[in-house]
Coordinates of C-alpha atoms and ligand atoms in Angstrom, one line a residue:
M978 CA 26.4 -4.1 11.6
H979 CA 25.3 -0.7 12.7
R980 CA 23.6 -0.1 16.0
G981 CA 20.5 1.5 14.7
I982 CA 20.2 5.1 13.4
E983 CA 19.2 8.1 15.6
I984 CA 16.1 9.9 14.3
H985 CA 15.8 12.4 17.1
D986 CA 17.2 12.7 20.6
G987 CA 16.7 9.3 22.2
I988 CA 14.7 7.8 19.3
Y989 CA 16.4 5.2 17.0
W990 CA 15.4 3.3 13.9
I991 CA 16.2 -0.4 14.6
G992 CA 14.6 -1.9 11.6
V993 CA 15.8 -4.5 9.1
N994 CA 15.8 -4.9 5.3
D995 CA 14.3 -7.9 3.6
Y996 CA 16.0 -8.6 0.2
E997 CA 15.0 -12.3 0.2
T998 CA 11.2 -12.6 0.3
N999 CA 9.8 -13.0 -3.1
L1000 CA 6.1 -12.4 -2.3
F1001 CA 5.0 -10.1 0.5
E1002 CA 1.9 -11.5 2.2
G1003 CA 2.5 -14.5 -0.1
L1004 CA 1.0 -12.3 -2.9
W1005 CA 3.0 -9.2 -3.8
P1006 CA 6.4 -9.3 -5.6
L1007 CA 9.2 -7.4 -4.0
P1008 CA 11.6 -6.5 -6.8
K1009 CA 13.2 -3.7 -4.6
G1010 CA 12.8 -5.6 -1.3
V1011 CA 11.1 -4.2 1.7
S1012 CA 12.1 -2.8 5.1
Y1013 CA 10.4 -3.7 8.4
N1014 CA 10.9 -0.5 10.4
A1015 CA 11.0 -0.7 14.2
Y1016 CA 12.0 1.9 16.7
M1017 CA 13.6 2.2 20.2
I1018 CA 13.1 5.1 22.6
I1019 CA 15.7 5.5 25.3
D1020 CA 14.6 7.7 28.2
E1021 CA 14.1 7.1 32.0
K1022 CA 12.1 4.2 30.7
V1023 CA 13.0 2.3 27.5
A1024 CA 10.4 1.5 24.9
L1025 CA 10.3 -0.4 21.7
V1026 CA 7.8 0.5 19.0
D1027 CA 6.8 -2.5 16.9
T1028 CA 9.2 -5.4 16.1
V1029 CA 10.0 -7.1 12.7
K1030 CA 9.2 -10.3 10.8
G1031 CA 10.1 -13.3 12.9
S1032 CA 12.9 -14.5 10.7
Y1033 CA 14.8 -11.3 11.2
F1034 CA 14.6 -11.5 15.0
S1035 CA 18.3 -12.1 15.5
Q1036 CA 19.3 -8.9 13.6
Y1037 CA 16.7 -6.9 15.5
L1038 CA 17.8 -8.2 18.9
D1039 CA 21.4 -7.3 18.1
R1040 CA 20.3 -3.7 17.4
V1041 CA 18.3 -3.6 20.7
K1042 CA 21.2 -4.9 22.7
A1043 CA 23.7 -2.6 21.1
L1044 CA 21.7 0.5 22.1
L1045 CA 20.4 -0.6 25.5
P1046 CA 22.3 1.4 28.2
E1047 CA 24.1 -0.7 30.8
G1048 CA 21.9 -1.5 33.7
K1049 CA 18.7 -0.9 31.8
S1050 CA 16.2 -3.3 30.4
I1051 CA 13.2 -2.9 28.0
D1052 CA 10.3 -1.5 29.9
Y1053 CA 7.7 -1.4 27.2
L1054 CA 6.9 -2.8 23.8
V1055 CA 4.3 -0.7 22.0
I1056 CA 2.4 -2.6 19.3
N1057 CA 0.9 -0.4 16.7
H1058 CA 0.1 -3.3 14.4
M1059 CA -0.2 -7.0 14.8
E1060 CA 0.3 -8.2 11.2
P1061 CA 3.2 -10.7 11.5
D1062 CA 5.6 -8.7 9.4
H1063 CA 5.8 -6.4 12.5
S1064 CA 4.7 -8.7 15.3
G1065 CA 6.6 -11.9 14.3
A1066 CA 9.5 -11.2 16.7
I1067 CA 7.3 -10.6 19.8
K1068 CA 7.2 -14.1 21.1
V1069 CA 11.0 -14.5 21.2
L1070 CA 11.4 -10.9 22.4
V1071 CA 9.3 -11.7 25.4
E1072 CA 11.6 -14.6 26.2
A1073 CA 14.6 -12.2 26.1
Y1074 CA 12.9 -9.5 28.2
P1075 CA 10.3 -11.3 30.3
R1076 CA 9.5 -8.3 32.5
M1077 CA 8.8 -6.1 29.5
K1078 CA 5.2 -4.7 29.4
I1079 CA 3.3 -5.1 26.2
V1080 CA 1.2 -2.0 25.3
G1081 CA -1.7 -2.1 22.9
N1082 CA -5.4 -1.5 22.7
K1083 CA -8.1 -4.0 23.5
K1084 CA -8.0 -5.6 20.0
T1085 CA -4.2 -5.7 20.0
I1086 CA -4.3 -7.7 23.2
Q1087 CA -6.9 -10.2 21.8
F1088 CA -4.7 -10.6 18.6
L1089 CA -1.6 -11.1 20.8
E1090 CA -3.2 -14.1 22.5
G1091 CA -4.6 -15.4 19.2
F1092 CA -1.4 -15.3 17.3
Y1093 CA 1.2 -16.0 20.0
G1094 CA -0.7 -17.2 23.1
I1095 CA 0.7 -14.2 25.1
T1096 CA -1.6 -13.0 28.0
K1097 CA 0.9 -11.8 30.6
N1098 CA 2.4 -8.4 31.2
T1099 CA 0.0 -6.6 28.9
V1100 CA -1.2 -3.0 29.3
T1101 CA -4.4 -2.0 27.6
I1102 CA -4.5 1.6 26.6
E1103 CA -7.5 3.7 25.5
D1104 CA -7.7 6.1 22.5
G1105 CA -5.9 9.4 23.4
E1106 CA -4.1 7.9 26.5
V1107 CA -0.5 9.1 27.2
L1108 CA 2.3 6.9 28.4
S1109 CA 5.3 8.8 29.9
L1110 CA 8.8 7.5 29.4
G1111 CA 10.3 10.5 31.1
T1112 CA 11.0 13.3 28.6
H1113 CA 9.2 11.4 25.8
K1114 CA 5.5 11.1 26.2
L1115 CA 3.7 8.7 23.9
K1116 CA 0.1 9.5 22.9
F1117 CA -1.9 6.7 21.3
Y1118 CA -4.4 7.3 18.5
L1119 CA -6.6 4.3 17.5
T1120 CA -6.9 4.2 13.8
P1121 CA -8.8 1.0 13.0
M1122 CA -8.5 -0.7 9.6
V1123 CA -5.4 1.2 8.6
H1124 CA -4.7 -1.6 7.9
W1125 CA -6.2 -4.1 10.4
P1126 CA -8.9 -3.6 13.1
E1127 CA -6.3 -3.2 15.9
T1128 CA -4.1 -0.7 14.1
M1129 CA -3.1 2.4 16.1
M1130 CA -0.5 5.2 15.8
T1131 CA 1.8 6.4 18.5
Y1132 CA 2.8 10.1 18.7
D1133 CA 5.7 11.4 20.7
L1134 CA 4.7 14.7 22.2
E1135 CA 8.3 15.7 22.8
T1136 CA 9.7 15.4 19.2
G1137 CA 6.5 15.4 17.1
T1138 CA 7.4 12.0 15.8
L1139 CA 4.4 9.9 14.6
F1140 CA 5.0 6.2 14.6
S1141 CA 2.3 5.6 12.0
G1142 CA 2.3 1.8 11.4
D1143 CA 1.6 0.8 7.8
A1144 CA 0.2 4.2 6.9
F1145 CA 2.6 6.3 4.8
G1146 CA 4.8 3.3 4.3
G1147 CA 5.7 1.4 1.1
F1148 CA 7.8 -1.3 -0.5
G1149 CA 11.4 -0.9 -1.2
A1150 CA 14.3 -1.8 1.2
L1151 CA 16.3 1.1 2.6
N1152 CA 19.6 0.9 0.8
G1153 CA 21.9 2.9 3.1
G1154 CA 19.9 6.1 3.7
I1155 CA 16.7 5.9 5.7
F1156 CA 15.5 9.5 5.7
D1157 CA 13.5 11.2 2.9
N1158 CA 16.3 13.7 2.2
Q1159 CA 18.9 10.9 2.0
V1160 CA 17.2 8.7 -0.6
D1161 CA 16.0 9.1 -4.2
L1162 CA 12.2 9.5 -3.5
E1163 CA 11.4 8.9 -7.2
Y1164 CA 12.8 5.4 -6.7
Y1165 CA 10.4 4.8 -3.9
E1166 CA 7.2 6.7 -4.9
D1167 CA 5.8 4.0 -7.3
E1168 CA 6.5 1.3 -4.7
I1169 CA 4.8 3.3 -2.0
L1170 CA 1.8 3.6 -4.2
R1171 CA 1.9 -0.1 -5.1
Y1172 CA 1.9 -0.8 -1.4
F1173 CA -0.9 1.6 -0.7
S1174 CA -3.2 0.6 -3.6
N1175 CA -2.9 -3.1 -3.1
I1176 CA -2.7 -3.4 0.7
V1177 CA -4.2 -0.3 2.3
G1178 CA -6.3 1.2 -0.6
R1179 CA -9.4 -0.9 0.2
Y1180 CA -9.5 1.0 3.5
S1181 CA -9.3 4.5 2.0
A1182 CA -12.3 5.7 3.9
M1183 CA -10.6 4.7 7.2
V1184 CA -7.4 6.4 6.1
Q1185 CA -9.5 9.6 5.7
R1186 CA -11.0 9.0 9.2
A1187 CA -7.5 8.7 10.6
F1188 CA -6.5 12.0 8.9
K1189 CA -9.4 13.7 10.7
K1190 CA -8.3 12.3 14.0
L1191 CA -4.7 13.5 13.4
E1192 CA -5.9 17.0 12.4
G1193 CA -4.1 19.8 14.4
I1194 CA -1.2 17.6 15.5
D1195 CA 2.2 19.0 14.8
I1196 CA 3.7 16.1 12.9
K1197 CA 7.5 16.8 12.5
T1198 CA 8.5 13.3 11.5
I1199 CA 6.6 10.3 10.1
A1200 CA 8.2 7.0 11.0
A1201 CA 6.2 4.3 9.3
T1202 CA 6.7 0.5 9.5
H1203 CA 8.0 0.3 5.9
G1204 CA 10.0 2.6 3.6
P1205 CA 11.7 5.9 4.2
I1206 CA 11.3 8.0 7.3
W1207 CA 9.9 11.4 6.5
R1208 CA 11.8 13.9 8.6
K1209 CA 12.6 16.7 6.2
N1210 CA 9.3 16.9 4.4
P1211 CA 6.5 14.8 6.0
E1212 CA 4.0 17.1 4.2
K1213 CA 4.8 15.3 0.9
I1214 CA 3.8 11.9 2.0
I1215 CA 0.8 13.2 3.9
S1216 CA -0.4 15.0 0.8
L1217 CA 0.1 11.9 -1.4
Y1218 CA -1.8 9.7 1.0
D1219 CA -4.5 12.2 1.2
Q1220 CA -4.8 12.4 -2.6
W1221 CA -4.7 8.6 -3.0
S1222 CA -7.2 7.8 -0.2
K1223 CA -9.6 10.4 -1.6
Q1224 CA -9.2 8.5 -4.9
E1225 CA -8.2 11.6 -6.8
A1226 CA -6.6 10.2 -9.9
E1227 CA -4.3 11.9 -12.4
E1228 CA -4.6 12.5 -16.1
G1229 CA -3.6 9.4 -17.9
V1230 CA -5.0 6.1 -19.1
V1231 CA -4.3 2.5 -18.3
L1232 CA -4.8 -0.1 -21.0
V1233 CA -5.2 -3.7 -19.9
Y1234 CA -5.7 -6.5 -22.3
G1235 CA -5.8 -10.3 -22.5
S1236 CA -4.9 -11.8 -25.8
M1237 CA -4.0 -15.4 -26.9
Y1238 CA -3.0 -14.8 -30.5
G1239 CA -2.7 -11.1 -30.9
N1240 CA -6.2 -10.2 -32.2
T1241 CA -7.3 -8.5 -29.0
Q1242 CA -3.9 -6.9 -28.8
R1243 CA -4.4 -5.3 -32.3
M1244 CA -7.6 -3.8 -31.0
M1245 CA -5.7 -2.4 -27.9
E1246 CA -3.1 -0.8 -30.2
A1247 CA -5.9 1.0 -32.1
V1248 CA -7.3 2.3 -28.8
A1249 CA -3.8 3.5 -27.9
K1250 CA -3.5 5.3 -31.2
G1251 CA -6.8 7.1 -30.6
L1252 CA -5.5 8.3 -27.2
C1253 CA -2.2 9.4 -28.5
D1254 CA -3.7 11.3 -31.4
E1255 CA -5.9 13.1 -28.9
G1256 CA -2.8 14.2 -26.9
V1257 CA -2.7 11.6 -24.0
Q1258 CA 1.0 11.1 -23.1
K1259 CA 0.6 9.1 -20.0
I1260 CA -0.5 5.7 -21.3
R1261 CA 0.3 2.6 -19.3
L1262 CA -0.2 -0.6 -21.2
H1263 CA -0.4 -4.0 -19.5
N1264 CA -0.7 -7.5 -21.0
I1265 CA -2.6 -9.0 -18.1
A1266 CA -1.0 -12.4 -18.7
K1267 CA 2.4 -10.9 -18.2
S1268 CA 2.1 -7.9 -15.7
H1269 CA 1.7 -8.9 -12.1
I1270 CA -1.7 -7.7 -11.0
S1271 CA -0.2 -5.5 -8.2
F1272 CA 1.5 -3.2 -10.8
V1273 CA -1.8 -3.0 -12.8
I1274 CA -3.7 -2.1 -9.7
R1275 CA -1.1 0.6 -8.8
D1276 CA -1.5 2.2 -12.3
I1277 CA -5.3 2.1 -12.2
W1278 CA -5.2 3.8 -8.8
K1279 CA -3.0 6.5 -10.2
F1280 CA -4.7 7.4 -13.4
K1281 CA -8.2 8.5 -14.4
G1282 CA -8.9 6.3 -17.3
L1283 CA -9.1 2.5 -17.7
I1284 CA -9.7 0.6 -20.9
M1285 CA -10.0 -3.1 -20.7
G1286 CA -10.0 -5.6 -23.6
S1287 CA -10.3 -9.3 -23.4
C1288 CA -10.5 -12.4 -25.6
T1289 CA -13.0 -15.1 -24.7
Y1290 CA -11.7 -18.2 -23.1
N1291 CA -14.0 -21.3 -22.7
T1292 CA -17.1 -19.0 -23.1
E1293 CA -15.8 -16.7 -20.3
L1294 CA -13.5 -13.8 -19.6
F1295 CA -9.8 -14.5 -20.0
P1296 CA -8.9 -15.9 -16.5
P1297 CA -6.3 -13.3 -15.5
M1298 CA -8.7 -10.5 -16.5
K1299 CA -11.3 -12.1 -14.1
Q1300 CA -8.8 -11.9 -11.3
L1301 CA -8.2 -8.2 -12.1
I1302 CA -11.9 -7.3 -12.0
S1303 CA -12.2 -9.1 -8.7
A1304 CA -9.2 -7.1 -7.3
I1305 CA -10.6 -3.8 -8.5
E1306 CA -14.0 -4.5 -7.0
N1307 CA -12.4 -5.6 -3.7
R1308 CA -10.6 -2.3 -3.5
M1309 CA -13.8 -0.3 -4.1
M1310 CA -12.2 2.0 -6.6
K1311 CA -14.2 5.0 -7.9
N1312 CA -14.0 8.3 -9.7
R1313 CA -12.7 6.8 -12.9
Y1314 CA -13.6 6.5 -16.6
V1315 CA -13.8 3.1 -18.1
G1316 CA -14.2 1.6 -21.6
V1317 CA -14.3 -2.0 -22.8
F1318 CA -14.0 -4.2 -25.8
G1319 CA -13.8 -7.9 -26.5
S1320 CA -13.3 -10.7 -29.0
Y1321 CA -14.4 -14.2 -29.5
S1322 CA -14.2 -17.0 -32.1
W1323 CA -17.4 -19.1 -31.9
S1324 CA -19.3 -17.9 -28.8
G1325 CA -19.1 -14.6 -26.9
G1326 CA -18.6 -14.3 -23.2
A1327 CA -15.7 -12.0 -22.4
L1328 CA -17.3 -8.7 -23.5
K1329 CA -20.6 -9.4 -21.6
E1330 CA -18.6 -9.8 -18.3
L1331 CA -16.5 -6.7 -19.0
E1332 CA -19.6 -4.6 -19.8
E1333 CA -21.3 -5.8 -16.6
F1334 CA -18.3 -4.8 -14.6
A1335 CA -18.0 -1.4 -16.2
S1336 CA -21.7 -0.5 -16.1
N1337 CA -22.5 -1.9 -12.6
N1338 CA -19.5 -0.4 -10.8
K1339 CA -20.7 2.6 -8.8
G1340 CA -18.6 5.7 -9.3
W1341 CA -17.3 4.8 -12.8
N1342 CA -18.1 6.7 -15.9
F1343 CA -18.7 4.5 -18.9
I1344 CA -17.2 5.6 -22.2
E1345 CA -18.6 4.4 -25.5
P1346 CA -18.3 2.7 -28.0
V1347 CA -18.2 -0.9 -26.9
I1348 CA -16.6 -3.1 -29.5
E1349 CA -16.7 -6.8 -30.1
A1350 CA -14.8 -8.6 -32.8
Q1351 CA -15.2 -12.2 -34.1
H1352 CA -12.0 -14.1 -35.0
S1353 CA -9.9 -11.1 -35.9
P1354 CA -10.8 -7.4 -35.9
K1355 CA -11.9 -5.9 -39.2
E1356 CA -11.1 -2.3 -40.3
E1357 CA -14.4 -1.0 -39.1
E1358 CA -13.9 -2.5 -35.6
L1359 CA -10.4 -1.1 -35.4
K1360 CA -11.8 2.4 -36.3
K1361 CA -14.2 2.0 -33.4
C1362 CA -11.4 1.1 -31.1
K1363 CA -9.6 4.2 -32.1
L1364 CA -12.7 6.2 -31.4
L1365 CA -12.9 4.7 -28.0
G1366 CA -9.4 6.1 -27.3
T1367 CA -10.5 9.5 -28.7
N1368 CA -13.6 9.6 -26.5
M1369 CA -11.7 8.5 -23.4
A1370 CA -9.1 11.3 -24.0
K1371 CA -11.8 13.9 -24.4
A1372 CA -13.8 12.7 -21.4
I1373 CA -10.7 12.8 -19.1
R1374 CA -9.7 16.2 -20.4
K1375 CA -13.2 17.6 -19.7
S1376 CA -13.1 16.2 -16.1
L1377 CA -9.9 17.9 -15.1
Ligands
FEO144 FE1 3.2 -4.0 7.2 FE2 -0.2 -4.5 7.7 O1 1.6 -4.9 7.8

């Protein structure tokens, strides 16, 4: 077991990897695992920045102990974020270091009592306040709703390290390397976007507000609570986050369909042909009954076009498609193009709901035609599906 990894003089990564949890927040699959990044700063005073999920406390404490110089104790625990994947170890940590002061903003301190009943040894900081550890001086930036109301970031004035909380982080455990120039970023990028789009994306406007607050700061390293540490090229993740939180989507189309016996699927295949014949290469197709919604949301966040097709189930939309619509609305996605089609056997239902979604959603451009097939799609309907693909391709190309 290593002792943690030095990021800069006196600053160490003391995080842990979680390869065991199936569903993050009880919702999101973790095929590549996830890291809970935490940090330790050793100076005249010793500070910890964030902790880890409670079940990983023992590994975390081992790392703290291995680095702690003889005769010193932990002076401060800075809490950037109270979600239990980072705060879960606090209660036991307080027992190990009872004189340690816990540093957070007003909301953090309220959450600390609410989650763990801790009220002693707390230090409430204000936005912009600086805490000196000796050489390292920590400046606090309150960045509410990136991702919870108490969220803040901590910036070390000495090294230019920004401890950014969830912002700039993503799924994917750190398999050996922890720095952006040690790992295969392609392996992580989709998982960073899946994390952003599903967990932080709803708060995109607040991410943009945080960007404004951080303007003019010389950020040399980004140390988030999940995923790689951006020490070589922090501009890359800053630029991706900026693009994603402005909802600037790329050329490409996501096709999502719900089909019980293949009829709606045939319609989707005709749409895909229309897209392909019009030169669209980036097509991401999801059978909504099989793809986990988090991967679908990720792709919708990434690409400009979305075409949804659904069979009717008990006079309504196919249930997993209903869930997808609710997830899209919850994340307040905009700046996209959308087309819809549906099928039914004896009474309609699915298409009506899809049309309502597509035409009522502010910031979406509706692409015609709308197609509805009874029982199985006929040649004429399949032609219209192909036309929907063609029209979508043309609209997207025009928009770029
Ligand atoms: Fe990684 Fe919002 O917690």
